[in-house]
Short mmCIF file of C-alpha atoms in Angstrom, two decimals:
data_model
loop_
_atom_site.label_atom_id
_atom_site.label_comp_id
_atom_site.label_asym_id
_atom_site.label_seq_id
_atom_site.Cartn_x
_atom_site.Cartn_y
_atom_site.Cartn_z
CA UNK A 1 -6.78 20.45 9.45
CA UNK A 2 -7.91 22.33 12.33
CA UNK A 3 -5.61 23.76 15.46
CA UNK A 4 -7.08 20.99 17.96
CA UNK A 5 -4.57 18.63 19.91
CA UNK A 6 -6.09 15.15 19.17
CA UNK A 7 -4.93 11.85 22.08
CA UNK A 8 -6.32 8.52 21.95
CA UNK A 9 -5.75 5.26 23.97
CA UNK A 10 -6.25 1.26 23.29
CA UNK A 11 -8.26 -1.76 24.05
CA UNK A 12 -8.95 -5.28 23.64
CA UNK A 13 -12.04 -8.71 23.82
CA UNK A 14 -14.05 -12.33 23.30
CA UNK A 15 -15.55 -14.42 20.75
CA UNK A 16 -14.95 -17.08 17.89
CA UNK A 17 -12.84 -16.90 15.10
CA UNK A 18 -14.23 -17.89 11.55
CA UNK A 19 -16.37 -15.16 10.65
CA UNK A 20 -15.77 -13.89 7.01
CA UNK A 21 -14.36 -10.15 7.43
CA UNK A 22 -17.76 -8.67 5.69
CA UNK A 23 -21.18 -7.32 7.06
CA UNK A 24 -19.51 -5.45 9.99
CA UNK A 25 -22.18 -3.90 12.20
CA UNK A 26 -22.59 -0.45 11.29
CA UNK A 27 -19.96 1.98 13.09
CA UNK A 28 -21.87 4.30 15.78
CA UNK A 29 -18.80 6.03 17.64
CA UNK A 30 -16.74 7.47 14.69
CA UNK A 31 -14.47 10.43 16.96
CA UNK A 32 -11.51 8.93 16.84
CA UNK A 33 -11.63 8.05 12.95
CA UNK A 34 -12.61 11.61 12.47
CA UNK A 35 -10.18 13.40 14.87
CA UNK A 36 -7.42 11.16 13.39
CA UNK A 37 -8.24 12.96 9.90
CA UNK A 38 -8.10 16.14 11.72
CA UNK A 39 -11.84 17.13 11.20
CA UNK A 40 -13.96 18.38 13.95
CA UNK A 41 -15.24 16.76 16.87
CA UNK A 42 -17.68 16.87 19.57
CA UNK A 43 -15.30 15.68 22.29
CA UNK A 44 -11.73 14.52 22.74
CA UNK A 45 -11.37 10.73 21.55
CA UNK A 46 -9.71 8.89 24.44
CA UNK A 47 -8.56 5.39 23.99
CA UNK A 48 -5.79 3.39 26.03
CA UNK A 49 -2.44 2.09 24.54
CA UNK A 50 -2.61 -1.02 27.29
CA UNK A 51 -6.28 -1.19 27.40
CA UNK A 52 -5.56 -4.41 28.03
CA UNK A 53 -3.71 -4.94 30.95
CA UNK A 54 -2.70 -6.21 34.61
CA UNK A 55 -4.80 -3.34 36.07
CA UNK A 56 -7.93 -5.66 35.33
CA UNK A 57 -8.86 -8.21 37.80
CA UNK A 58 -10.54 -9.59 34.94
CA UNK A 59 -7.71 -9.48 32.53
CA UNK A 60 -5.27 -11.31 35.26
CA UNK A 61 -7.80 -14.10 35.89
CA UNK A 62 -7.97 -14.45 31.86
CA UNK A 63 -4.33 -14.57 31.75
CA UNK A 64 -3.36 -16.90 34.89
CA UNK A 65 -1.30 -19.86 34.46
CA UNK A 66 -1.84 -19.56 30.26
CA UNK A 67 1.87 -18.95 28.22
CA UNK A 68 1.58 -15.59 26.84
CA UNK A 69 2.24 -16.62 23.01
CA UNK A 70 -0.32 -19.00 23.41
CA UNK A 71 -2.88 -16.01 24.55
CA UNK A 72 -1.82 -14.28 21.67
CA UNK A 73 -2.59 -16.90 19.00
CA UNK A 74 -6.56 -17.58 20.44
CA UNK A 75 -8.51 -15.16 18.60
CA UNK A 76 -11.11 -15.91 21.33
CA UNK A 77 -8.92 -14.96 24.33
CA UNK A 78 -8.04 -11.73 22.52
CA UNK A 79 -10.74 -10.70 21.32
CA UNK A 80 -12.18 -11.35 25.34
CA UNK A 81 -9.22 -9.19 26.42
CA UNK A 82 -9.50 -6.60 23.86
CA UNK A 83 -13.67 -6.11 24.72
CA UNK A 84 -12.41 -5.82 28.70
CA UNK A 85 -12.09 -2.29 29.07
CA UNK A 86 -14.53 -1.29 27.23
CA UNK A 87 -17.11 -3.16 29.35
CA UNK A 88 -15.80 -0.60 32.31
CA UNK A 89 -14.95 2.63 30.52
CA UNK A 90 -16.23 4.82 27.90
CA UNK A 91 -13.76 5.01 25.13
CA UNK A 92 -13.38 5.83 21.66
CA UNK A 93 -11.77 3.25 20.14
CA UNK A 94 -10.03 0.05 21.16
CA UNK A 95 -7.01 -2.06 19.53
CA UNK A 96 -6.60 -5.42 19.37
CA UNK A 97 -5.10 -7.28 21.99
CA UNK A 98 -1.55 -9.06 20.64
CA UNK A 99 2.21 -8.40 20.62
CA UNK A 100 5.02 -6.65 18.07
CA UNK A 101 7.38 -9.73 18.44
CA UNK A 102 4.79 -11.76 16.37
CA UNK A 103 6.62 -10.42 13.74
CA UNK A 104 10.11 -12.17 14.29
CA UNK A 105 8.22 -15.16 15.15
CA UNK A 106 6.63 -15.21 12.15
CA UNK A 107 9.99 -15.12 10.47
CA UNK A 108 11.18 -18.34 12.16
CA UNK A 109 12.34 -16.45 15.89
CA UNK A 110 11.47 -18.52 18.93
CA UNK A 111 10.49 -16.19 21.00
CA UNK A 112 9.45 -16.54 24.84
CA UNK A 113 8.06 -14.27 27.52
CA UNK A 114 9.36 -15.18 30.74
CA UNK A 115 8.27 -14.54 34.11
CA UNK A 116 10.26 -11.66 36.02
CA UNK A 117 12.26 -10.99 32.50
CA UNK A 118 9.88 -10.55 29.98
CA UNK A 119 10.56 -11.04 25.87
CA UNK A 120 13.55 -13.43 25.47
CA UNK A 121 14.76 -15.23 22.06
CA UNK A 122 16.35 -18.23 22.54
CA UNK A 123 18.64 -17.47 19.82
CA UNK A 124 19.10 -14.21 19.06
CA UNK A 125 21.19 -12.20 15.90
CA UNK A 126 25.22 -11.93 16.47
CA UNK A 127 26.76 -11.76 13.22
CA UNK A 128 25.12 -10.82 9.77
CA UNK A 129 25.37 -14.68 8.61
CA UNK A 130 22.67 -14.92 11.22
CA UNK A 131 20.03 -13.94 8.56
CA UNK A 132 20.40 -16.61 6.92
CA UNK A 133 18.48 -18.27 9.75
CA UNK A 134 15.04 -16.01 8.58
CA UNK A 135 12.01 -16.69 6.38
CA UNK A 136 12.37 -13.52 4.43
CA UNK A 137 9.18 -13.95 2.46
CA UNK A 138 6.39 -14.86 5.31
CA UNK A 139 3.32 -16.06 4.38
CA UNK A 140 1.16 -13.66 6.68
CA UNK A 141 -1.79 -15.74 6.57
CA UNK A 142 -0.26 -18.53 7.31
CA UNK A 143 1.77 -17.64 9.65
CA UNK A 144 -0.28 -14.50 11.53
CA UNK A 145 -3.54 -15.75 10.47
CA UNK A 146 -4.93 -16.01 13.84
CA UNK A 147 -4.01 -12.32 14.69
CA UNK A 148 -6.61 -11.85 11.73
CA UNK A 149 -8.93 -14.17 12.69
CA UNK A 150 -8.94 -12.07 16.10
CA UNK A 151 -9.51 -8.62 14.72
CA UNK A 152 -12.53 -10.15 12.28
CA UNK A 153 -14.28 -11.53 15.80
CA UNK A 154 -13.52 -8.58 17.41
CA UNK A 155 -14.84 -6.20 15.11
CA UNK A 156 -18.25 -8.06 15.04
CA UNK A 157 -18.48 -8.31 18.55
CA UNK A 158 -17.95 -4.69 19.08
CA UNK A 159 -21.04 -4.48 17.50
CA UNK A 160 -20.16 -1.09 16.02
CA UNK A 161 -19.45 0.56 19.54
CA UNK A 162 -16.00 2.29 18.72
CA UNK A 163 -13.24 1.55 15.95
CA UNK A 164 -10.85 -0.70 16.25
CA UNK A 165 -7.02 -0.17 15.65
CA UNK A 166 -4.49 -3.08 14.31
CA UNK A 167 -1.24 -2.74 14.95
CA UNK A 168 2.63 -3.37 14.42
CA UNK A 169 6.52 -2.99 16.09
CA UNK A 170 8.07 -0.69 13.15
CA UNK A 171 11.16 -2.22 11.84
CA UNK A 172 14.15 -0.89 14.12
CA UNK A 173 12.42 -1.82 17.02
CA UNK A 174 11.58 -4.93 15.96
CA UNK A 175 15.39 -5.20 14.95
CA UNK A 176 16.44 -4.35 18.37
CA UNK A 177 14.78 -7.00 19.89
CA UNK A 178 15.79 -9.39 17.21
CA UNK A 179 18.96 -8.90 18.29
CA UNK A 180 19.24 -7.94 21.81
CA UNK A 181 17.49 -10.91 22.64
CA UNK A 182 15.18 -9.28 24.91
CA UNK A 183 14.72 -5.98 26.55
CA UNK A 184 17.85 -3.63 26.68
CA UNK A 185 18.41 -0.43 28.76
CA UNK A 186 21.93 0.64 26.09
CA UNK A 187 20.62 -1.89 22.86
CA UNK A 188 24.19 -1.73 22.72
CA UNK A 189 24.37 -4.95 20.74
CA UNK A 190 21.50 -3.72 18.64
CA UNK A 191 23.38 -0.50 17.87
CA UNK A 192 26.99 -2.25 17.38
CA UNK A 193 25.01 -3.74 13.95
CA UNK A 194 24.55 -0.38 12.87
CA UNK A 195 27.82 0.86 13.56
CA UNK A 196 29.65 -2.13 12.37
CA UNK A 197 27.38 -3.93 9.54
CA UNK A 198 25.45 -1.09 8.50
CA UNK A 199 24.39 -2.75 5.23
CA UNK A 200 23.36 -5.97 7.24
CA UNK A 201 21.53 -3.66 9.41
CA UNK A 202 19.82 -2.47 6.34
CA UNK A 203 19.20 -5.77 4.66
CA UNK A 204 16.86 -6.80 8.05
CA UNK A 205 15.26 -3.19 8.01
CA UNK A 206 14.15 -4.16 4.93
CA UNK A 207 13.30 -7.93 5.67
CA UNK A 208 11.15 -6.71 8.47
CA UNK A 209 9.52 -3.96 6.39
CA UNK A 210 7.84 -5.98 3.62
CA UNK A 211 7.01 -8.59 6.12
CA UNK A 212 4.88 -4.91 8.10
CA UNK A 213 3.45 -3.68 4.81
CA UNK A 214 1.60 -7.60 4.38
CA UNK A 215 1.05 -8.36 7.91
CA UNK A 216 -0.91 -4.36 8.41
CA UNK A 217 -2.56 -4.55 5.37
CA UNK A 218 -3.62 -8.41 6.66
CA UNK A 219 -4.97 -6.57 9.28
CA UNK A 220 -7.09 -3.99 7.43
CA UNK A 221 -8.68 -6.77 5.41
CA UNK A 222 -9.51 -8.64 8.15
CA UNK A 223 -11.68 -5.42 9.62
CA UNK A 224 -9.23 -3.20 11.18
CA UNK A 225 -10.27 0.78 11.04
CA UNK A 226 -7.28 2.20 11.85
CA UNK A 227 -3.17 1.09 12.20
CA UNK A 228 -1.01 2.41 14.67
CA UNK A 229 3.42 1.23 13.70
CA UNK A 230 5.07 1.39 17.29
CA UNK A 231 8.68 2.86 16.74
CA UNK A 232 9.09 2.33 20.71
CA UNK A 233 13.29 2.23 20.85
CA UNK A 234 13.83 4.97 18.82
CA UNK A 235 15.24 7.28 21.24
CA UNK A 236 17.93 4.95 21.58
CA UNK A 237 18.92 6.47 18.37
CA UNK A 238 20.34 10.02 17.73
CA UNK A 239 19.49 12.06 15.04
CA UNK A 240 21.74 11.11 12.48
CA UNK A 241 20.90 7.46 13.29
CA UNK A 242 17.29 8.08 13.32
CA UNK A 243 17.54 9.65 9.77
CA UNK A 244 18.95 6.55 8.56
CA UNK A 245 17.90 3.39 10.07
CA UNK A 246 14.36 4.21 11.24
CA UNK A 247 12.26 7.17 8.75
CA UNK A 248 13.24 5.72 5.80
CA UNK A 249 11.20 2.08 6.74
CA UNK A 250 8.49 3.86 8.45
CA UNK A 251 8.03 6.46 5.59
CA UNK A 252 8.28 3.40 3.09
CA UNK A 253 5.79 1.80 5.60
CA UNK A 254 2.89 3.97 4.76
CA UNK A 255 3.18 4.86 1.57
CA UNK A 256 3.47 1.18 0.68
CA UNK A 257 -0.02 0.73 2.92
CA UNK A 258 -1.54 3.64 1.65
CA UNK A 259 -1.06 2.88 -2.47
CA UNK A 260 -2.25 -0.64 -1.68
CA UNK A 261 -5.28 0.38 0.11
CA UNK A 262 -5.88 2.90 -2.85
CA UNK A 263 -7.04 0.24 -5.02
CA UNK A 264 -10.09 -1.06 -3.11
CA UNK A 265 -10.76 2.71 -2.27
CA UNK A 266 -10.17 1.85 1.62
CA UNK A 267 -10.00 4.90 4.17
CA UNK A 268 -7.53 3.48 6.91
CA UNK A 269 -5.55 6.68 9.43
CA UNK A 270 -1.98 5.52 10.17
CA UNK A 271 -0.64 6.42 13.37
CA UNK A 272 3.26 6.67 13.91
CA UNK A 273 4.48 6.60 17.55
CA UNK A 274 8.09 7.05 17.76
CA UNK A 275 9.38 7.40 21.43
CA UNK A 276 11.59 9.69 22.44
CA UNK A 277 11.85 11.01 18.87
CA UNK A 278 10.99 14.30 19.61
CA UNK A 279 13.92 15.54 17.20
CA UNK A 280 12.12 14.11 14.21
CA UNK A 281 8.96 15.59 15.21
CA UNK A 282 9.17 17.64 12.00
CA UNK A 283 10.09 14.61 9.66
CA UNK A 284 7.76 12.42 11.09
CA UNK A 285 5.08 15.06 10.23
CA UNK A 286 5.59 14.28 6.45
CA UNK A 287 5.78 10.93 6.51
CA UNK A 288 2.35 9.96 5.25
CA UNK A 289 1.17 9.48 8.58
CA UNK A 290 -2.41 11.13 9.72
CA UNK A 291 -1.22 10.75 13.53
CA UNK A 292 1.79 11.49 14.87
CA UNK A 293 2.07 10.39 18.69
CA UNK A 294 3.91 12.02 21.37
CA UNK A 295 5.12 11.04 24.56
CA UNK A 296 5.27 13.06 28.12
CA UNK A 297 8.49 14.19 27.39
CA UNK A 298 7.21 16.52 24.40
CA UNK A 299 5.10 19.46 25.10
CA UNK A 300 2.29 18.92 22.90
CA UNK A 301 1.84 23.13 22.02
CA UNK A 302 5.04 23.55 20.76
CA UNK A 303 4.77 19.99 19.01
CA UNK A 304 1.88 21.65 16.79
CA UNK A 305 4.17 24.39 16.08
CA UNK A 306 6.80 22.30 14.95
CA UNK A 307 4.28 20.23 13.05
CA UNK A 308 2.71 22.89 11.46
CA UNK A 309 -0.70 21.26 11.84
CA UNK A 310 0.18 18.55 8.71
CA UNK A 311 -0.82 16.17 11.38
CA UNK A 312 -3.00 15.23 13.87
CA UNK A 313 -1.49 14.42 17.45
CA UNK A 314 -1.99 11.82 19.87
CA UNK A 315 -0.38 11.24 23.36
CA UNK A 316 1.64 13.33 26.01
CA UNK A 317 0.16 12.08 28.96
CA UNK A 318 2.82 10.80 31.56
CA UNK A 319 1.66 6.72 32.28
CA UNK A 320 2.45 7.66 35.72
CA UNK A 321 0.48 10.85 36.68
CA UNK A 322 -2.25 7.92 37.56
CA UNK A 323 -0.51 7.71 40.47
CA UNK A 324 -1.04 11.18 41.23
CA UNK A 325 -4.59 11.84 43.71
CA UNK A 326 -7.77 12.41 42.33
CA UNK A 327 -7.54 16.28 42.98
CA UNK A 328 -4.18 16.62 41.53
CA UNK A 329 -5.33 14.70 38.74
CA UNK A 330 -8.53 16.20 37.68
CA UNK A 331 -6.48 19.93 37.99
CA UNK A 332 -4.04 18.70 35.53
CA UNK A 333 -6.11 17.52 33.14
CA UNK A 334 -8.23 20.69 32.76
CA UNK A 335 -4.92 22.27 32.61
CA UNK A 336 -3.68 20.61 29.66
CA UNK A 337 -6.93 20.79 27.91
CA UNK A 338 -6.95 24.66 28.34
CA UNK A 339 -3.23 25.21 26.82
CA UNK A 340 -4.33 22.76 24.07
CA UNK A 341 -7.43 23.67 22.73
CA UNK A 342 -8.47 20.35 23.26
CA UNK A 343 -6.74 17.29 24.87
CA UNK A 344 -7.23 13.39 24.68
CA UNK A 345 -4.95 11.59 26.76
CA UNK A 346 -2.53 8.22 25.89
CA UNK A 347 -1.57 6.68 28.44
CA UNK A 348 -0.32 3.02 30.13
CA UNK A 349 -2.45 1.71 32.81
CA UNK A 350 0.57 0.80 35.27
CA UNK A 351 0.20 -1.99 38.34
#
């Protein structure tokens, strides 16, 4: 592993949806598959977390007037979405255009996003009897097949341009949610189950995590290059909390991925992106992840000391410095390269 800083971003595009996950066009951009194994590179692999996204006249004509579930479960529409960006900017790799709450829908969660409010279940968890009310064992083709179907389209239609990255919410996240019933500032309810029913709390960690290990390694079958497990709420934990309800899953997460991909001899980078985290930098290092992602809140130098270069990194950029002029801009990012060795920003395209 080599001293350089690696970043990336994410993407998204069109197509139909029966094609057999085999004969892939040949791979001709293979930077950020490379720099996420921490070999050398020619340049900094850049790729955009919401590649997709509202900053895309073309994306918000796609997406008028159509119920954003339904967008998610036409491997067409996402696979259109996902190919977007890339038809404007040069990236390195792109990831497929969906949503984490899939998941809980998959386990029998009606979940709706609602204009002005965003995610909302209709019913969310209150009490630990509420499991009762989940599929534990999901059929993932059945019941995520068309996220699948999606990636397979998209990866022929990129026609070998960059990789593409599948993805997932990591379990405590996912749990938040689950319970919150939407978006939380506190996740106060969320975090009363781990106070309170801590062995509840662990029983749904646990749900949630075998349902991950299928659904990603769905995903790889189906032709994706690379998976990235989005721990987004957990600096809504503290350390002690973080220790105990969220690295255990996403530890059991990869190694559970990694000794099933062993089998068929399949070379797939795992990407960890816990927000906020930046006191579990070090764990998070050894957690059989090749990618660790930071946010703009860690400085990524001293994250590479902490790490001790176990790990590529990804990330760091703040989503809003886009706002910033051109000049100030292009002087910040030269700065950051310089102090990094090398630099490839993360970042979310904001409206």
């Amino acid at each position: 592993m080599n001293d350089t800083v690696y970043y990336y971003i994410c993407c998204i595009e069109i197509v139909l949806c029966d094609t057999e996950p085999k004969d892939f066009p040949k791979l001709k951009n293979d930077t950020f598959l490379r720099a996420a194994r921490g070999e050398d590179t020619e340049h900094v692999p850049v790729w955009c977390m919401r590649q997709a996204g509202r900053y895309l006249p073309e994306f918000r004509e796609w997406r008028e007037g159509k119920d954003f579930f339904e967008t998610c479960r036409s491997p067409e529409i996402c696979c259109e979405l996902t190919l977007q960006p890339l038809r404007r900017f040069p990236l390195d790799a792109a990831i497929i255009f969906s949503d984490i709450l899939v998941v809980p829908q998959a386990m029998g969660m009606n979940v709706q996003m609602l204009t002005g409010k965003g995610p909302t279940f209709t019913e969310p968890l209150k009490e630990p009897e509420d499991l009762e009310r989940l599929q534990a064992k999901v059929d993932v083709q059945k019941e995520l097949g068309y996220v699948f179907k999606a990636i397979t389209l998209t990866r022929h239609k990129l026609e070998g341009k960059v990789p593409l990255i599948g993805f997932t919410g990591a379990p405590w996240t996912l749990m938040s949610y689950m319970i919150e019933g939407g978006g939380s500032v506190t996740q106060s309810k969320a975090k009363r189950w781990l106070y309170r029913h801590p062995e509840a709390s662990h029983m749904l960690l646990k749900m949630l995590a075998d349902v991950i290990v299928e659904y990603l390694l769905g995903q790889v079958t189906a032709g994706a290059q690379a998976l990235q497990v989005f721990e987004s709420h957990a600096g809504i934990l503290g350390p002690a909390q973080f220790k105990e309800f969220s690295l255990p899953y996403l530890r059991d997460i990869a190694r559970r991925v990694k000794d099933r991909l062993k089998e068929p001899g399949q070379d797939v980078p795992m990407i960890v992106f816990a927000k906020d985290a930046h006191y579990g930098l070090e764990d998070l290092s050894q957690s059989h992840y090749e990618v660790v992602g930071l946010d703009w809140t860690i400085d990524p130098q001293s994250a590479r000391e902490r790490t001790g270069g176990k790990v590529s990194l990804q990330g760091n950029m703040d989503p809003c410095a886009l706002y910033a002029p051109k000049v100030t801009l292009g002087a910040f990012l030269p700065l950051k390269a310089t102090l990094l060795c090398s630099l490839t920003i993360t970042f979310h395209f904001l409206t």
